[in-house]
Coordinates of C-alpha atoms in Angstrom, one line a residue:
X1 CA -10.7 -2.6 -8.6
X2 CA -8.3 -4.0 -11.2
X3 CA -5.1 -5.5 -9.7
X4 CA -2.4 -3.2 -9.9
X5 CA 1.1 -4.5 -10.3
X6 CA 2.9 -1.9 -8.8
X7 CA 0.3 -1.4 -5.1
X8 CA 1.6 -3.7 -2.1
X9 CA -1.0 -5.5 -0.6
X10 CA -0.1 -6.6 2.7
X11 CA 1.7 -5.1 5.8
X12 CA 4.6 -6.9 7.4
X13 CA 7.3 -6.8 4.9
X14 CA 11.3 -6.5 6.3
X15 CA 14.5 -7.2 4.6
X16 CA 15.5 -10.8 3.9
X17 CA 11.6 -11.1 3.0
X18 CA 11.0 -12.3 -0.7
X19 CA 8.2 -12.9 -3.1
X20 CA 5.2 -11.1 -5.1
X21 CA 4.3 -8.6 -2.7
X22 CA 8.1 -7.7 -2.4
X23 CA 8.5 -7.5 -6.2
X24 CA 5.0 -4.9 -5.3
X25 CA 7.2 -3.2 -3.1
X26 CA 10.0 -2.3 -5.9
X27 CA 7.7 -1.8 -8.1
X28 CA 5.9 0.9 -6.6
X29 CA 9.6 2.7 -5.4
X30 CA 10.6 2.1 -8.8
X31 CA 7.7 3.8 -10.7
X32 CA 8.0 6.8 -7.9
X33 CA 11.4 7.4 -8.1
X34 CA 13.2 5.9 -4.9
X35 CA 14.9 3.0 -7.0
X36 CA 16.1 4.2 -10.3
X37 CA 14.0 4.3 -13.1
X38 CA 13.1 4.8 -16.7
X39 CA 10.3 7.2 -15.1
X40 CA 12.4 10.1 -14.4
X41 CA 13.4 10.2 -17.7
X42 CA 10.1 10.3 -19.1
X43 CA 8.9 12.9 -16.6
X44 CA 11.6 14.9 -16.6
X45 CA 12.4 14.6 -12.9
X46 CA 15.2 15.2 -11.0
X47 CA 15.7 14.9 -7.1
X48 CA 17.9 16.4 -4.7
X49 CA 17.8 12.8 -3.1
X50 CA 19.5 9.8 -5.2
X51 CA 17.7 7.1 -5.9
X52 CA 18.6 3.7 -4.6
X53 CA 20.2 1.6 -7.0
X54 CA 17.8 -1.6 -8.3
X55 CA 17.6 -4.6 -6.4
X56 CA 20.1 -7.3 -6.7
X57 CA 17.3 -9.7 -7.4
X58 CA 14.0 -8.6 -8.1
X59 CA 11.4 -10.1 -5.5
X60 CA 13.7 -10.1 -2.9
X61 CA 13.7 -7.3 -0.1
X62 CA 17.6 -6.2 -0.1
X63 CA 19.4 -3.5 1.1
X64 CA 18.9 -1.4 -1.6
X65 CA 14.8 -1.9 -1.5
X66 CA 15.1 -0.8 2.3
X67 CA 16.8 2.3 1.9
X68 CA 14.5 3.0 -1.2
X69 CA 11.5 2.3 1.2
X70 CA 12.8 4.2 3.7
X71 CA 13.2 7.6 1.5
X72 CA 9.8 7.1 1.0
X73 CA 8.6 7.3 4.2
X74 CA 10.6 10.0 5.0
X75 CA 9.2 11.8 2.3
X76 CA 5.1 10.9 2.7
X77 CA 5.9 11.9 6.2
X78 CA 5.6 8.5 8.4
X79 CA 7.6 7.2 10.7
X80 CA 11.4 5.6 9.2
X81 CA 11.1 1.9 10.0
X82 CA 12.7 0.1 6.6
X83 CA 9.7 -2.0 7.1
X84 CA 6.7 -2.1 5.4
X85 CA 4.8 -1.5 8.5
X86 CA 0.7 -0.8 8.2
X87 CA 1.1 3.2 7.8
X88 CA 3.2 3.3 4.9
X89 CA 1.2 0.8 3.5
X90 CA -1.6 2.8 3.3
X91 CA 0.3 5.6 1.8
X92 CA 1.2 3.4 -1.0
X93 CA -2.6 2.3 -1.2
X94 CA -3.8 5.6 -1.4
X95 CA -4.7 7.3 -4.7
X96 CA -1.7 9.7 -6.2
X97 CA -0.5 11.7 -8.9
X98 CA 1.9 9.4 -11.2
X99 CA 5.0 12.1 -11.4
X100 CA 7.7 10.5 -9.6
X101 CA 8.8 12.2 -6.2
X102 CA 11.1 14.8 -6.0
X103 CA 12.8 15.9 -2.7
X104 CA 12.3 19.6 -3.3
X105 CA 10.8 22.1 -5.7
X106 CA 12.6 21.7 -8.7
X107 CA 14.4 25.4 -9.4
X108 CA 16.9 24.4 -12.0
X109 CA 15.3 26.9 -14.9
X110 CA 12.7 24.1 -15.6
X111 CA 9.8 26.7 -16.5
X112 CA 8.3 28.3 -19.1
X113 CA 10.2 31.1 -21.0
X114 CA 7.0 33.4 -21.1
X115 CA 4.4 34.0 -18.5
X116 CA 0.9 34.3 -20.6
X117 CA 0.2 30.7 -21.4
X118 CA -2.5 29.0 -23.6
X119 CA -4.1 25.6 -23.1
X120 CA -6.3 23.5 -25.0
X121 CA -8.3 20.4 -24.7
X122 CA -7.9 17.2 -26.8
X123 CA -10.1 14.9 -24.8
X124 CA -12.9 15.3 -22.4
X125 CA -14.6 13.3 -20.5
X126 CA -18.2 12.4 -20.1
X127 CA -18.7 12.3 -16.2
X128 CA -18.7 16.0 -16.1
X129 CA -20.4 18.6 -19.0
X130 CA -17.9 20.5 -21.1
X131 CA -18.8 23.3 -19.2
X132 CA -18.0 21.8 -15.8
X133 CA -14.7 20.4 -17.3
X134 CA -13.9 24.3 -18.8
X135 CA -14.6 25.7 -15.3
X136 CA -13.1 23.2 -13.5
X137 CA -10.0 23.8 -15.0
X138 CA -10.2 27.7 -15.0
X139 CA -10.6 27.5 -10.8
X140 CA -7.5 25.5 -11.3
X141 CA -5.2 27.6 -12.9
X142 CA -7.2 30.8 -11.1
X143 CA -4.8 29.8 -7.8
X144 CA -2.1 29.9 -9.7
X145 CA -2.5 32.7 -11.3
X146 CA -3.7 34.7 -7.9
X147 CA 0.1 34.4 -6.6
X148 CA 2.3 34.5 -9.5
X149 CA 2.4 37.4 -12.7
X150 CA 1.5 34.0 -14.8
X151 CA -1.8 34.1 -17.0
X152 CA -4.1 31.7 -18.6
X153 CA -5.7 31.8 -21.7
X154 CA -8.0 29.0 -23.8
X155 CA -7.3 28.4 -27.4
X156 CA -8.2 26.5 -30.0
X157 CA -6.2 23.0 -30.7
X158 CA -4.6 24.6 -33.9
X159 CA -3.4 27.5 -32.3
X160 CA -0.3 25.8 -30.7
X161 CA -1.3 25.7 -27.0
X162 CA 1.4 25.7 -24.2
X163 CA -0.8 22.8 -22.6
X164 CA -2.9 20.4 -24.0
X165 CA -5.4 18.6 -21.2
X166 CA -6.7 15.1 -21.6
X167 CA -9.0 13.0 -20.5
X168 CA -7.9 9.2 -21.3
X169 CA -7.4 5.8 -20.3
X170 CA -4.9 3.4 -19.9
X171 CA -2.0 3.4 -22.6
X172 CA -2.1 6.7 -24.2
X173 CA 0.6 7.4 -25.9
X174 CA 3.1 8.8 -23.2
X175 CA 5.0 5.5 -22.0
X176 CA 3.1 5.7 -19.4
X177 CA -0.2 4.2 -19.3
X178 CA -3.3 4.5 -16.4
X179 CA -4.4 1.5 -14.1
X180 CA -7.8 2.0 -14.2
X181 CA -10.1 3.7 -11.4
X182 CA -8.2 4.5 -7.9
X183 CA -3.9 4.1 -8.2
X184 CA -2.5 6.7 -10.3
X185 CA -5.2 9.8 -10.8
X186 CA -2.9 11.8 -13.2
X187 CA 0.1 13.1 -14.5
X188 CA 1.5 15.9 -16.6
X189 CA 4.9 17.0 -18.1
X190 CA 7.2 19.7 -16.4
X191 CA 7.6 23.1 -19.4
X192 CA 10.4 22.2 -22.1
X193 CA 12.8 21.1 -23.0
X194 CA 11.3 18.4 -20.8
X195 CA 9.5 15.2 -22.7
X196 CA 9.3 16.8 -26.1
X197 CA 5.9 17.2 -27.1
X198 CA 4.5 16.6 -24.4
X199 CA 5.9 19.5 -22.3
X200 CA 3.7 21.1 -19.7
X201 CA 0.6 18.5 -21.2
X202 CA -1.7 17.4 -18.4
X203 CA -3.2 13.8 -18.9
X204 CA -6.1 12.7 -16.4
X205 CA -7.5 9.2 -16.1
X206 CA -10.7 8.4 -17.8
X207 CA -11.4 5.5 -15.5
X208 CA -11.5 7.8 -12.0
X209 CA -15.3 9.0 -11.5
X210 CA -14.5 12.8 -12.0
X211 CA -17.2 15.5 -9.9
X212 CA -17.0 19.4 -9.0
X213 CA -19.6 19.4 -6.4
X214 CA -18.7 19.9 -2.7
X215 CA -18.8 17.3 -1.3
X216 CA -17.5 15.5 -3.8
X217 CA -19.1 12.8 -5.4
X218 CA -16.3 11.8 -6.7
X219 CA -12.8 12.4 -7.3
X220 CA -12.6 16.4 -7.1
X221 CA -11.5 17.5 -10.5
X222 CA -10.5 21.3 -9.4
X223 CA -8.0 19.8 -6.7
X224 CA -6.5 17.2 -9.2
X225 CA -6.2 19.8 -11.9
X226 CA -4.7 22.4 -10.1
X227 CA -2.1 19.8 -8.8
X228 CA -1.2 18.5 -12.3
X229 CA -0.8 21.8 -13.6
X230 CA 1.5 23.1 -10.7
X231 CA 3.6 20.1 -12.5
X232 CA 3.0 21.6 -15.7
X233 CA 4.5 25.0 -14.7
X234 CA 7.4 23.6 -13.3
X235 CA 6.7 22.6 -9.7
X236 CA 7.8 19.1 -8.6
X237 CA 6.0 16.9 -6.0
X238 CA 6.1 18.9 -1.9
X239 CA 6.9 17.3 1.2
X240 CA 4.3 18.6 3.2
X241 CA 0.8 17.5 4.0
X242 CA -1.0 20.9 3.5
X243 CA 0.7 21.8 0.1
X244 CA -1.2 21.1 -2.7
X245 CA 1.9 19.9 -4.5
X246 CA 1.6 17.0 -2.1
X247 CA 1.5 13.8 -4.3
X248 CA -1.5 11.8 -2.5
X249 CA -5.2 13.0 -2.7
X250 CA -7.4 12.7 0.2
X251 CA -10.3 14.2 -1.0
X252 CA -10.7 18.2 -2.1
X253 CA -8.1 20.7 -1.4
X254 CA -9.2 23.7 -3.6
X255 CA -6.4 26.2 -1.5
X256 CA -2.1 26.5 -2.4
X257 CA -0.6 25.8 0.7
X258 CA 2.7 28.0 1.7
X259 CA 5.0 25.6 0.4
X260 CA 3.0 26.2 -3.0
X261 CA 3.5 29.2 -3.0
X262 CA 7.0 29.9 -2.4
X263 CA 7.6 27.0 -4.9
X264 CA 5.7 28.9 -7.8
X265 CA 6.8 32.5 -7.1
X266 CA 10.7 31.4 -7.1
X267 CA 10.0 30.0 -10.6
X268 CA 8.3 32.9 -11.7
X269 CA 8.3 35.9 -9.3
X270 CA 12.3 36.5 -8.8

């Protein structure tokens, strides 16, 4: 696996600490959100939470990297320590969507202005058939569409889709490149006026090994998918473990969670 810059690699870390893996450290809080961050503004994220002001020095574990650390493990759901203790390390380790974490649903009018929506694809990729990729994302956008009076339709790339879905690697155009296989899966762009352009696009890392077969052979496209697009209608990252807004993957979750659904329908059900 390629190094990644922004992953901690080892367990033990406290304030006063200094060096790489504490520059790690920041870097992961910093590209999620808990310190602040040019990523919120490429995203389009907001919080409920504040983010902790950057480190006086970077490298070094201060005050403001423990109170960052510790809003994340309140919100992946471990236990508050300020430390870098072995099971928030393996939060950090684990593979995750690259929108930066938000405390709450995000219900601030950030949706679309219309409810039947059209999507395209620019890119594919070539672990799956186009077929596979088509019905993946259909299942996908089939759950939210089962709970919400939102529809889904495929058009052509000329037609002006709503969402555009891609299959690419690293830099890509968006400010914010992929790592290569495991890290950051995917990412998309909440409806406008958010990121321009890119509103409500979905990207998806060309490097992961994408399947649809239960049990995966890979990374499960249909779970991915229908994450990233819950981003792409307007739903930010969830708190709990069961929603499928939740920002880590651990394997297929094909099924919206409560949380999900309460989320969607006060975007689009009120």
């Amino acid at each position: 696996m390629q190094d990644k810059h922004y992953i901690p690699t080892k367990a033990g870390l406290k304030q006063g600490d200094a060096g790489e893996d504490v520059q790690r450290l920041q870097n992961y809080l910093s590209k999620f959100g808990y310190i602040e961050s040019p990523n919120d503004a490429i995203f389009g994220t907001t919080s409920e939470r504040t983010a902790a002001s950057a480190p006086e020095a970077p490298g070094a574990f201060d005050d403001n990297t423990r109170r960052a650390l510790e809003s994340f493990q309140r919100f992946a759901g471990v236990e508050v320590t300020g430390r870098l203790d072995e099971p928030t390390l393996r939060m950090m380790q684990a593979p995750r969507c690259g929108v930066p974490d938000s405390a709450a649903f995000v219900i601030d009018g950030r949706k679309w202005d219309h409810t039947d929506l059209t999507y395209t694809f620019a890119e594919l990729t070539e672990d799956l058939t186009p077929d596979e990729i088509r019905d993946a994302i259909r299942q996908a956008l089939d759950l939210w569409e089962g709970v919400t009076v939102l529809r889904f339709r495929e058009v052509g790339a000329g037609q002006n889709p709503d969402i555009i879905i891609r299959f690419v690697s690293r830099d890509h155009g968006d400010f914010d490149g992929f790592d290569g296989a495991g890290g950051t899966l995917a990412h998309a762009f909440f409806p406008p006026p958010n990121a321009g352009d890119l509103a409500g696009d979905a990207h998806f890392d060309d490097d992961e090994t994408w399947s649809v077969d239960l049990p995966a052979s890979g990374t499960d496209l249909v779970t991915v998918a229908a994450h990233e697009l819950g981003h792409s209608l307007g739903l930010a990252h969830s708190q709990f473990r069961s929603a499928l807004m939740f920002p880590f993957y651990d394997g297929p979750n094909r099924r919206l969670g409560q949380d999900d659904i309460d989320g969607i329908r006060q975007l689009y059900d009120e």
